[in-house]
mmCIF file of N, CA and C in Angstrom:
data_model
loop_
_atom_site.group_PDB
_atom_site.id
_atom_site.type_symbol
_atom_site.label_atom_id
_atom_site.label_comp_id
_atom_site.label_asym_id
_atom_site.label_seq_id
_atom_site.Cartn_x
_atom_site.Cartn_y
_atom_site.Cartn_z
ATOM 1 N N VAL H 1 2.154 19.671 -19.307
ATOM 2 C CA VAL H 1 0.686 19.128 -18.718
ATOM 3 C C VAL H 1 1.118 17.704 -17.970
ATOM 4 N N TYR H 2 0.676 17.209 -17.114
ATOM 5 C CA TYR H 2 1.468 16.475 -16.397
ATOM 6 C C TYR H 2 0.335 15.318 -16.348
ATOM 7 N N GLY H 3 0.330 14.160 -16.664
ATOM 8 C CA GLY H 3 -0.855 12.598 -16.338
ATOM 9 C C GLY H 3 -0.306 11.536 -16.489
ATOM 10 N N LEU H 4 -0.945 10.817 -16.160
ATOM 11 C CA LEU H 4 -0.704 8.914 -16.019
ATOM 12 C C LEU H 4 -0.979 8.638 -17.745
ATOM 13 N N ASP H 5 -0.163 8.247 -18.809
ATOM 14 C CA ASP H 5 -0.359 7.603 -19.543
ATOM 15 C C ASP H 5 0.182 6.104 -19.960
ATOM 16 N N GLU H 6 -0.625 4.814 -19.650
ATOM 17 C CA GLU H 6 -1.227 3.861 -19.446
ATOM 18 C C GLU H 6 -0.190 3.774 -18.377
ATOM 19 N N GLY H 7 -0.479 4.365 -17.256
ATOM 20 C CA GLY H 7 0.353 3.883 -15.621
ATOM 21 C C GLY H 7 1.707 4.803 -15.850
ATOM 22 N N ILE H 8 1.934 5.349 -16.862
ATOM 23 C CA ILE H 8 3.583 5.841 -16.992
ATOM 24 C C ILE H 8 3.334 7.188 -16.466
ATOM 25 N N LEU H 9 3.902 7.978 -15.794
ATOM 26 C CA LEU H 9 4.216 9.630 -15.548
ATOM 27 C C LEU H 9 4.930 10.137 -16.800
ATOM 28 N N THR H 10 3.740 11.192 -17.700
ATOM 29 C CA THR H 10 3.857 11.654 -18.913
ATOM 30 C C THR H 10 4.075 13.846 -18.358
ATOM 31 N N CYS H 11 5.435 13.890 -19.352
ATOM 32 C CA CYS H 11 4.847 15.466 -19.310
ATOM 33 C C CYS H 11 4.607 15.926 -20.922
ATOM 34 N N LEU H 12 3.910 16.569 -20.914
ATOM 35 C CA LEU H 12 3.739 17.113 -22.214
ATOM 36 C C LEU H 12 4.099 18.646 -22.589
ATOM 37 N N ASN H 13 4.310 19.009 -23.619
ATOM 38 C CA ASN H 13 4.077 20.334 -24.022
ATOM 39 C C ASN H 13 3.221 20.872 -24.140
ATOM 40 N N LEU H 14 1.976 22.042 -23.537
ATOM 41 C CA LEU H 14 0.864 21.874 -23.898
ATOM 42 C C LEU H 14 0.524 22.523 -25.393
ATOM 43 N N GLU H 15 1.889 23.648 -25.726
ATOM 44 C CA GLU H 15 1.710 24.302 -26.786
ATOM 45 C C GLU H 15 1.864 23.570 -27.959
ATOM 46 N N ASN H 16 2.740 22.560 -28.128
ATOM 47 C CA ASN H 16 2.290 21.597 -29.464
ATOM 48 C C ASN H 16 2.257 20.191 -29.460
ATOM 49 N N GLY H 17 2.061 19.705 -28.268
ATOM 50 C CA GLY H 17 1.692 18.057 -27.713
ATOM 51 C C GLY H 17 2.491 16.978 -27.597
ATOM 52 N N ASN H 18 4.029 17.943 -28.092
ATOM 53 C CA ASN H 18 4.668 16.723 -27.682
ATOM 54 C C ASN H 18 5.281 16.414 -26.427
ATOM 55 N N ARG H 19 5.200 14.922 -26.284
ATOM 56 C CA ARG H 19 6.414 14.563 -25.257
ATOM 57 C C ARG H 19 7.391 14.935 -24.862
ATOM 58 N N ILE H 20 7.569 15.337 -23.379
ATOM 59 C CA ILE H 20 8.890 15.838 -22.884
ATOM 60 C C ILE H 20 9.797 14.985 -22.527
ATOM 61 N N TRP H 21 9.090 14.053 -21.431
ATOM 62 C CA TRP H 21 9.251 12.851 -20.520
ATOM 63 C C TRP H 21 8.447 12.125 -20.201
ATOM 64 N N LYS H 22 8.899 11.052 -19.818
ATOM 65 C CA LYS H 22 7.567 9.935 -19.491
ATOM 66 C C LYS H 22 9.412 8.835 -18.421
ATOM 67 N N LYS H 23 7.992 8.865 -17.092
ATOM 68 C CA LYS H 23 8.800 7.581 -16.739
ATOM 69 C C LYS H 23 8.291 7.545 -15.592
ATOM 70 N N GLY H 24 8.928 6.380 -14.447
ATOM 71 C CA GLY H 24 7.756 6.047 -13.598
ATOM 72 C C GLY H 24 6.522 5.005 -13.943
ATOM 73 N N ARG H 25 6.381 4.202 -12.849
ATOM 74 C CA ARG H 25 5.329 3.105 -13.228
ATOM 75 C C ARG H 25 3.990 3.022 -11.880
ATOM 76 N N TYR H 26 3.204 3.591 -12.373
ATOM 77 C CA TYR H 26 2.442 3.650 -11.432
ATOM 78 C C TYR H 26 0.783 3.114 -11.442
ATOM 79 N N GLY H 27 0.573 1.834 -12.667
ATOM 80 C CA GLY H 27 -0.757 1.732 -12.840
ATOM 81 C C GLY H 27 -1.857 2.524 -12.740
ATOM 82 N N TYR H 28 -2.862 2.577 -12.561
ATOM 83 C CA TYR H 28 -4.070 2.602 -13.231
ATOM 84 C C TYR H 28 -3.817 3.813 -11.070
ATOM 85 N N GLY H 29 -3.100 5.047 -11.418
ATOM 86 C CA GLY H 29 -2.722 5.656 -9.938
ATOM 87 C C GLY H 29 -3.570 7.242 -10.342
ATOM 88 N N GLN H 30 -3.633 7.705 -9.177
ATOM 89 C CA GLN H 30 -3.941 9.105 -9.027
ATOM 90 C C GLN H 30 -3.282 10.390 -8.457
ATOM 91 N N MET H 31 -3.144 11.169 -8.909
ATOM 92 C CA MET H 31 -2.108 12.395 -8.610
ATOM 93 C C MET H 31 -3.023 13.824 -8.100
ATOM 94 N N LEU H 32 -1.847 14.394 -7.269
ATOM 95 C CA LEU H 32 -2.440 15.668 -6.800
ATOM 96 C C LEU H 32 -1.199 16.725 -7.114
ATOM 97 N N LEU H 33 -1.495 17.762 -7.513
ATOM 98 C CA LEU H 33 -0.820 19.100 -7.449
ATOM 99 C C LEU H 33 -0.417 19.753 -6.146
ATOM 100 N N VAL H 34 0.752 19.574 -5.657
ATOM 101 C CA VAL H 34 0.954 20.266 -4.154
ATOM 102 C C VAL H 34 2.094 21.204 -4.748
ATOM 103 N N GLY H 35 1.847 22.495 -4.475
ATOM 104 C CA GLY H 35 2.385 23.576 -4.845
ATOM 105 C C GLY H 35 3.471 23.000 -5.945
ATOM 106 N N SER H 36 4.778 22.851 -6.067
ATOM 107 C CA SER H 36 5.374 22.410 -7.185
ATOM 108 C C SER H 36 6.243 21.213 -7.148
ATOM 109 N N MET H 37 5.019 20.212 -6.401
ATOM 110 C CA MET H 37 5.124 19.249 -6.333
ATOM 111 C C MET H 37 4.390 17.981 -7.078
ATOM 112 N N LEU H 38 4.471 16.958 -7.566
ATOM 113 C CA LEU H 38 3.246 15.640 -8.014
ATOM 114 C C LEU H 38 3.485 14.611 -6.574
ATOM 115 N N LEU H 39 1.344 14.691 -6.371
ATOM 116 C CA LEU H 39 1.954 13.569 -4.845
ATOM 117 C C LEU H 39 1.031 12.365 -6.052
ATOM 118 N N ILE H 40 1.792 11.363 -5.963
ATOM 119 C CA ILE H 40 0.998 10.008 -6.767
ATOM 120 C C ILE H 40 0.734 9.071 -5.734
ATOM 121 N N LEU H 41 -0.556 8.643 -6.134
ATOM 122 C CA LEU H 41 -0.815 7.406 -4.984
ATOM 123 C C LEU H 41 -0.710 6.497 -6.287
ATOM 124 N N ALA H 42 0.031 5.473 -6.437
ATOM 125 C CA ALA H 42 0.183 4.178 -7.270
ATOM 126 C C ALA H 42 -0.665 3.452 -7.055
ATOM 127 N N GLU H 43 -1.340 2.206 -8.119
ATOM 128 C CA GLU H 43 -2.079 1.258 -7.708
ATOM 129 C C GLU H 43 -1.822 0.586 -6.892
ATOM 130 N N ASP H 44 -0.535 0.338 -6.890
ATOM 131 C CA ASP H 44 -0.289 -0.672 -5.293
ATOM 132 C C ASP H 44 -0.020 -0.211 -4.119
ATOM 133 N N GLY H 45 0.008 1.237 -3.952
ATOM 134 C CA GLY H 45 -0.273 1.954 -2.723
ATOM 135 C C GLY H 45 0.866 2.610 -2.020
ATOM 136 N N ARG H 46 1.782 3.139 -2.941
ATOM 137 C CA ARG H 46 2.929 3.496 -2.767
ATOM 138 C C ARG H 46 2.009 4.963 -3.239
ATOM 139 N N VAL H 47 3.101 5.887 -2.767
ATOM 140 C CA VAL H 47 3.209 7.153 -2.601
ATOM 141 C C VAL H 47 4.265 7.743 -2.940
ATOM 142 N N GLU H 48 4.403 8.178 -4.184
ATOM 143 C CA GLU H 48 5.749 9.214 -4.120
ATOM 144 C C GLU H 48 5.050 10.608 -4.553
ATOM 145 N N LEU H 49 6.358 11.383 -4.521
ATOM 146 C CA LEU H 49 6.714 12.784 -4.286
ATOM 147 C C LEU H 49 7.564 13.281 -5.643
ATOM 148 N N VAL H 50 7.048 13.776 -6.578
ATOM 149 C CA VAL H 50 7.820 14.360 -8.210
ATOM 150 C C VAL H 50 8.011 15.765 -8.139
ATOM 151 N N LYS H 51 9.332 16.344 -8.265
ATOM 152 C CA LYS H 51 8.932 17.087 -9.044
ATOM 153 C C LYS H 51 8.212 17.572 -10.194
ATOM 154 N N ALA H 52 7.380 18.387 -10.072
ATOM 155 C CA ALA H 52 6.363 19.062 -11.093
ATOM 156 C C ALA H 52 7.398 19.787 -11.871
ATOM 157 N N ASP H 53 8.714 18.877 -13.062
ATOM 158 C CA ASP H 53 9.401 20.062 -13.581
ATOM 159 C C ASP H 53 9.359 19.610 -14.956
ATOM 160 N N PRO H 54 9.325 20.504 -15.522
ATOM 161 C CA PRO H 54 9.147 19.993 -17.640
ATOM 162 C C PRO H 54 10.646 19.252 -17.890
ATOM 163 N N GLU H 55 11.567 19.738 -17.013
ATOM 164 C CA GLU H 55 12.860 19.798 -17.357
ATOM 165 C C GLU H 55 13.092 18.550 -17.392
ATOM 166 N N ALA H 56 13.164 17.439 -16.240
ATOM 167 C CA ALA H 56 13.658 16.495 -16.138
ATOM 168 C C ALA H 56 12.374 15.542 -14.410
ATOM 169 N N TYR H 57 12.135 14.282 -14.571
ATOM 170 C CA TYR H 57 11.855 13.895 -13.447
ATOM 171 C C TYR H 57 12.721 13.745 -12.955
ATOM 172 N N THR H 58 11.954 13.926 -11.381
ATOM 173 C CA THR H 58 12.568 14.039 -10.266
ATOM 174 C C THR H 58 11.835 13.474 -9.204
ATOM 175 N N GLN H 59 12.930 11.996 -8.839
ATOM 176 C CA GLN H 59 11.366 11.894 -7.912
ATOM 177 C C GLN H 59 12.221 11.980 -6.500
ATOM 178 N N VAL H 60 11.314 12.580 -5.739
ATOM 179 C CA VAL H 60 11.967 13.178 -4.091
ATOM 180 C C VAL H 60 11.554 12.596 -3.046
ATOM 181 N N ALA H 61 10.539 11.661 -2.982
ATOM 182 C CA ALA H 61 10.127 10.933 -1.774
ATOM 183 C C ALA H 61 9.687 9.813 -1.966
ATOM 184 N N GLU H 62 8.863 8.227 -1.481
ATOM 185 C CA GLU H 62 8.469 7.428 -1.713
ATOM 186 C C GLU H 62 8.337 6.739 -0.054
ATOM 187 N N PHE H 63 6.981 5.960 -0.115
ATOM 188 C CA PHE H 63 7.045 5.568 0.964
ATOM 189 C C PHE H 63 5.973 4.231 0.282
ATOM 190 N N GLN H 64 4.989 3.486 1.117
ATOM 191 C CA GLN H 64 4.224 2.759 0.899
ATOM 192 C C GLN H 64 3.292 3.087 2.486
ATOM 193 N N ALA H 65 1.697 3.957 1.339
ATOM 194 C CA ALA H 65 1.070 4.791 2.254
ATOM 195 C C ALA H 65 -0.213 3.508 2.630
ATOM 196 N N ILE H 66 -0.281 2.215 1.850
ATOM 197 C CA ILE H 66 -1.637 1.284 1.794
ATOM 198 C C ILE H 66 -1.520 0.255 1.228
ATOM 199 N N SER H 67 -1.735 -0.806 2.600
ATOM 200 C CA SER H 67 -1.560 -2.077 1.478
ATOM 201 C C SER H 67 -2.554 -2.678 0.371
ATOM 202 N N GLY H 68 -2.293 -3.349 -0.894
ATOM 203 C CA GLY H 68 -3.161 -4.007 -1.354
ATOM 204 C C GLY H 68 -3.095 -2.823 -2.937
ATOM 205 N N GLN H 69 -4.637 -3.065 -3.270
ATOM 206 C CA GLN H 69 -4.455 -2.297 -4.583
ATOM 207 C C GLN H 69 -5.320 -0.925 -4.454
ATOM 208 N N THR H 70 -5.185 -0.241 -5.361
ATOM 209 C CA THR H 70 -6.141 1.420 -4.592
ATOM 210 C C THR H 70 -6.228 1.802 -6.254
ATOM 211 N N TRP H 71 -7.580 2.458 -6.039
ATOM 212 C CA TRP H 71 -7.789 3.274 -7.458
ATOM 213 C C TRP H 71 -8.593 4.465 -7.689
ATOM 214 N N ASN H 72 -8.492 4.783 -5.933
ATOM 215 C CA ASN H 72 -9.162 6.182 -5.668
ATOM 216 C C ASN H 72 -8.092 6.906 -5.334
ATOM 217 N N HIS H 73 -8.548 8.371 -5.151
ATOM 218 C CA HIS H 73 -7.963 9.585 -5.224
ATOM 219 C C HIS H 73 -7.414 9.680 -3.832
ATOM 220 N N PRO H 74 -5.854 10.263 -3.824
ATOM 221 C CA PRO H 74 -5.586 10.722 -2.370
ATOM 222 C C PRO H 74 -6.022 12.151 -2.138
ATOM 223 N N ALA H 75 -6.435 12.466 -0.813
ATOM 224 C CA ALA H 75 -6.705 13.579 -0.745
ATOM 225 C C ALA H 75 -6.120 14.412 0.506
ATOM 226 N N LEU H 76 -6.102 15.858 0.631
ATOM 227 C CA LEU H 76 -4.925 16.594 1.072
ATOM 228 C C LEU H 76 -5.885 17.535 1.793
ATOM 229 N N ALA H 77 -5.875 17.548 3.341
ATOM 230 C CA ALA H 77 -6.446 18.707 4.225
ATOM 231 C C ALA H 77 -5.516 19.223 5.211
ATOM 232 N N HIS H 78 -5.590 20.103 5.439
ATOM 233 C CA HIS H 78 -5.168 20.370 7.036
ATOM 234 C C HIS H 78 -3.670 19.802 7.058
ATOM 235 N N GLY H 79 -2.960 19.725 6.477
ATOM 236 C CA GLY H 79 -1.405 18.628 6.533
ATOM 237 C C GLY H 79 -1.707 17.416 6.684
ATOM 238 N N LYS H 80 -2.913 16.840 6.387
ATOM 239 C CA LYS H 80 -2.882 15.860 6.498
ATOM 240 C C LYS H 80 -3.283 14.599 5.166
ATOM 241 N N LEU H 81 -2.715 13.984 4.817
ATOM 242 C CA LEU H 81 -2.559 13.018 3.112
ATOM 243 C C LEU H 81 -3.391 11.999 3.632
ATOM 244 N N PHE H 82 -4.907 12.011 2.825
ATOM 245 C CA PHE H 82 -5.996 10.710 3.195
ATOM 246 C C PHE H 82 -5.651 9.891 2.174
ATOM 247 N N VAL H 83 -5.032 8.468 2.200
ATOM 248 C CA VAL H 83 -5.200 7.347 1.352
ATOM 249 C C VAL H 83 -6.566 5.919 1.799
ATOM 250 N N ARG H 84 -7.120 5.381 0.282
ATOM 251 C CA ARG H 84 -8.332 4.741 0.769
ATOM 252 C C ARG H 84 -7.985 3.586 -0.458
ATOM 253 N N ASN H 85 -8.406 2.577 0.274
ATOM 254 C CA ASN H 85 -9.030 1.270 -1.219
ATOM 255 C C ASN H 85 -10.089 0.828 -0.351
ATOM 256 N N SER H 86 -10.139 -0.284 -0.953
ATOM 257 C CA SER H 86 -11.573 -0.886 -0.817
ATOM 258 C C SER H 86 -11.579 -1.653 0.927
ATOM 259 N N GLU H 87 -10.528 -1.945 1.335
ATOM 260 C CA GLU H 87 -10.122 -2.919 2.831
ATOM 261 C C GLU H 87 -10.030 -1.606 3.788
ATOM 262 N N MET H 88 -9.083 -0.857 3.277
ATOM 263 C CA MET H 88 -8.453 0.009 4.550
ATOM 264 C C MET H 88 -8.240 1.923 4.435
ATOM 265 N N ALA H 89 -8.034 2.282 5.005
ATOM 266 C CA ALA H 89 -7.875 3.659 4.887
ATOM 267 C C ALA H 89 -6.563 3.954 6.050
ATOM 268 N N ALA H 90 -5.677 5.224 5.035
ATOM 269 C CA ALA H 90 -4.688 5.738 5.877
ATOM 270 C C ALA H 90 -4.464 7.436 6.348
ATOM 271 N N CYS H 91 -4.157 7.691 7.252
ATOM 272 C CA CYS H 91 -4.012 9.263 7.499
ATOM 273 C C CYS H 91 -2.451 9.238 7.153
ATOM 274 N N TYR H 92 -1.927 10.152 6.718
ATOM 275 C CA TYR H 92 -0.244 10.488 7.296
ATOM 276 C C TYR H 92 -0.300 12.203 7.758
ATOM 277 N N ASP H 93 0.203 12.675 8.732
ATOM 278 C CA ASP H 93 0.807 13.952 8.795
ATOM 279 C C ASP H 93 1.929 14.225 7.834
ATOM 280 N N ILE H 94 1.427 15.078 6.888
ATOM 281 C CA ILE H 94 2.836 15.466 6.134
ATOM 282 C C ILE H 94 3.599 16.158 6.199
ATOM 283 N N SER H 95 3.699 17.001 7.613
ATOM 284 C CA SER H 95 4.679 17.962 8.193
ATOM 285 C C SER H 95 5.688 17.002 9.147
ATOM 286 N N THR H 96 5.320 15.902 9.657
ATOM 287 C CA THR H 96 6.508 14.781 10.146
ATOM 288 C C THR H 96 6.697 13.494 9.445
ATOM 289 N N GLY H 97 5.597 12.941 8.006
ATOM 290 C CA GLY H 97 6.196 12.139 7.530
ATOM 291 C C GLY H 97 4.919 10.763 8.582
ATOM 292 N N SER H 98 4.814 10.869 9.608
ATOM 293 C CA SER H 98 4.178 10.054 10.111
ATOM 294 C C SER H 98 2.586 9.767 10.315
ATOM 295 N N GLN H 99 2.495 8.313 10.037
ATOM 296 C CA GLN H 99 1.044 7.610 9.585
ATOM 297 C C GLN H 99 0.200 8.053 11.327
ATOM 298 N N THR H 100 -0.834 8.923 11.274
ATOM 299 C CA THR H 100 -1.651 9.156 12.116
ATOM 300 C C THR H 100 -2.840 8.390 12.486
ATOM 301 N N THR H 101 -3.759 7.750 11.481
ATOM 302 C CA THR H 101 -4.711 7.157 11.918
ATOM 303 C C THR H 101 -4.590 5.735 10.975
ATOM 304 N N SER H 102 -5.046 4.431 10.764
ATOM 305 C CA SER H 102 -5.122 3.367 10.027
ATOM 306 C C SER H 102 -6.269 2.292 10.601
ATOM 307 N N VAL H 103 -7.263 2.544 9.639
ATOM 308 C CA VAL H 103 -8.371 1.501 9.654
ATOM 309 C C VAL H 103 -8.588 0.499 8.651
ATOM 310 N N GLU H 104 -9.251 -0.451 8.860
ATOM 311 C CA GLU H 104 -9.593 -1.611 8.158
ATOM 312 C C GLU H 104 -11.122 -2.039 8.036
ATOM 313 N N LYS H 105 -11.168 -2.769 7.369
ATOM 314 C CA LYS H 105 -12.538 -3.462 6.997
ATOM 315 C C LYS H 105 -13.069 -4.140 8.224
ATOM 316 N N THR H 106 -13.757 -4.580 8.681
ATOM 317 C CA THR H 106 -14.631 -5.711 9.585
ATOM 318 C C THR H 106 -15.937 -6.292 9.172
ATOM 319 N N ASP H 107 -15.920 -7.473 8.809
ATOM 320 C CA ASP H 107 -16.780 -7.993 8.711
ATOM 321 C C ASP H 107 -18.007 -7.558 10.408
ATOM 322 N N ARG H 108 -19.609 -7.621 9.244
ATOM 323 C CA ARG H 108 -20.844 -7.766 10.939
ATOM 324 C C ARG H 108 -21.077 -9.050 10.440
#
């Protein structure tokens, strides 16, 4: 089982509760399981793709998805990754890796 333990990605053996490995720094990040990958949105707006592999921590990809601090869950729908914080939101096409939309909060 995978989770963030004080901001560090941790893999635990579900049968005995022992830690298998602990790696990476994500702050108050959130994650999704996408196939055999963990998609992690870190507190600093970074997105990382990590193999969901109990044998070892393996980072596959990383990019800065949004600026500023975020504690929001990422969302994945129809091949699009949605991320946001209190000031902005962004959408990425995961098949191409390109940003499709970005909006920022404005004062009215």
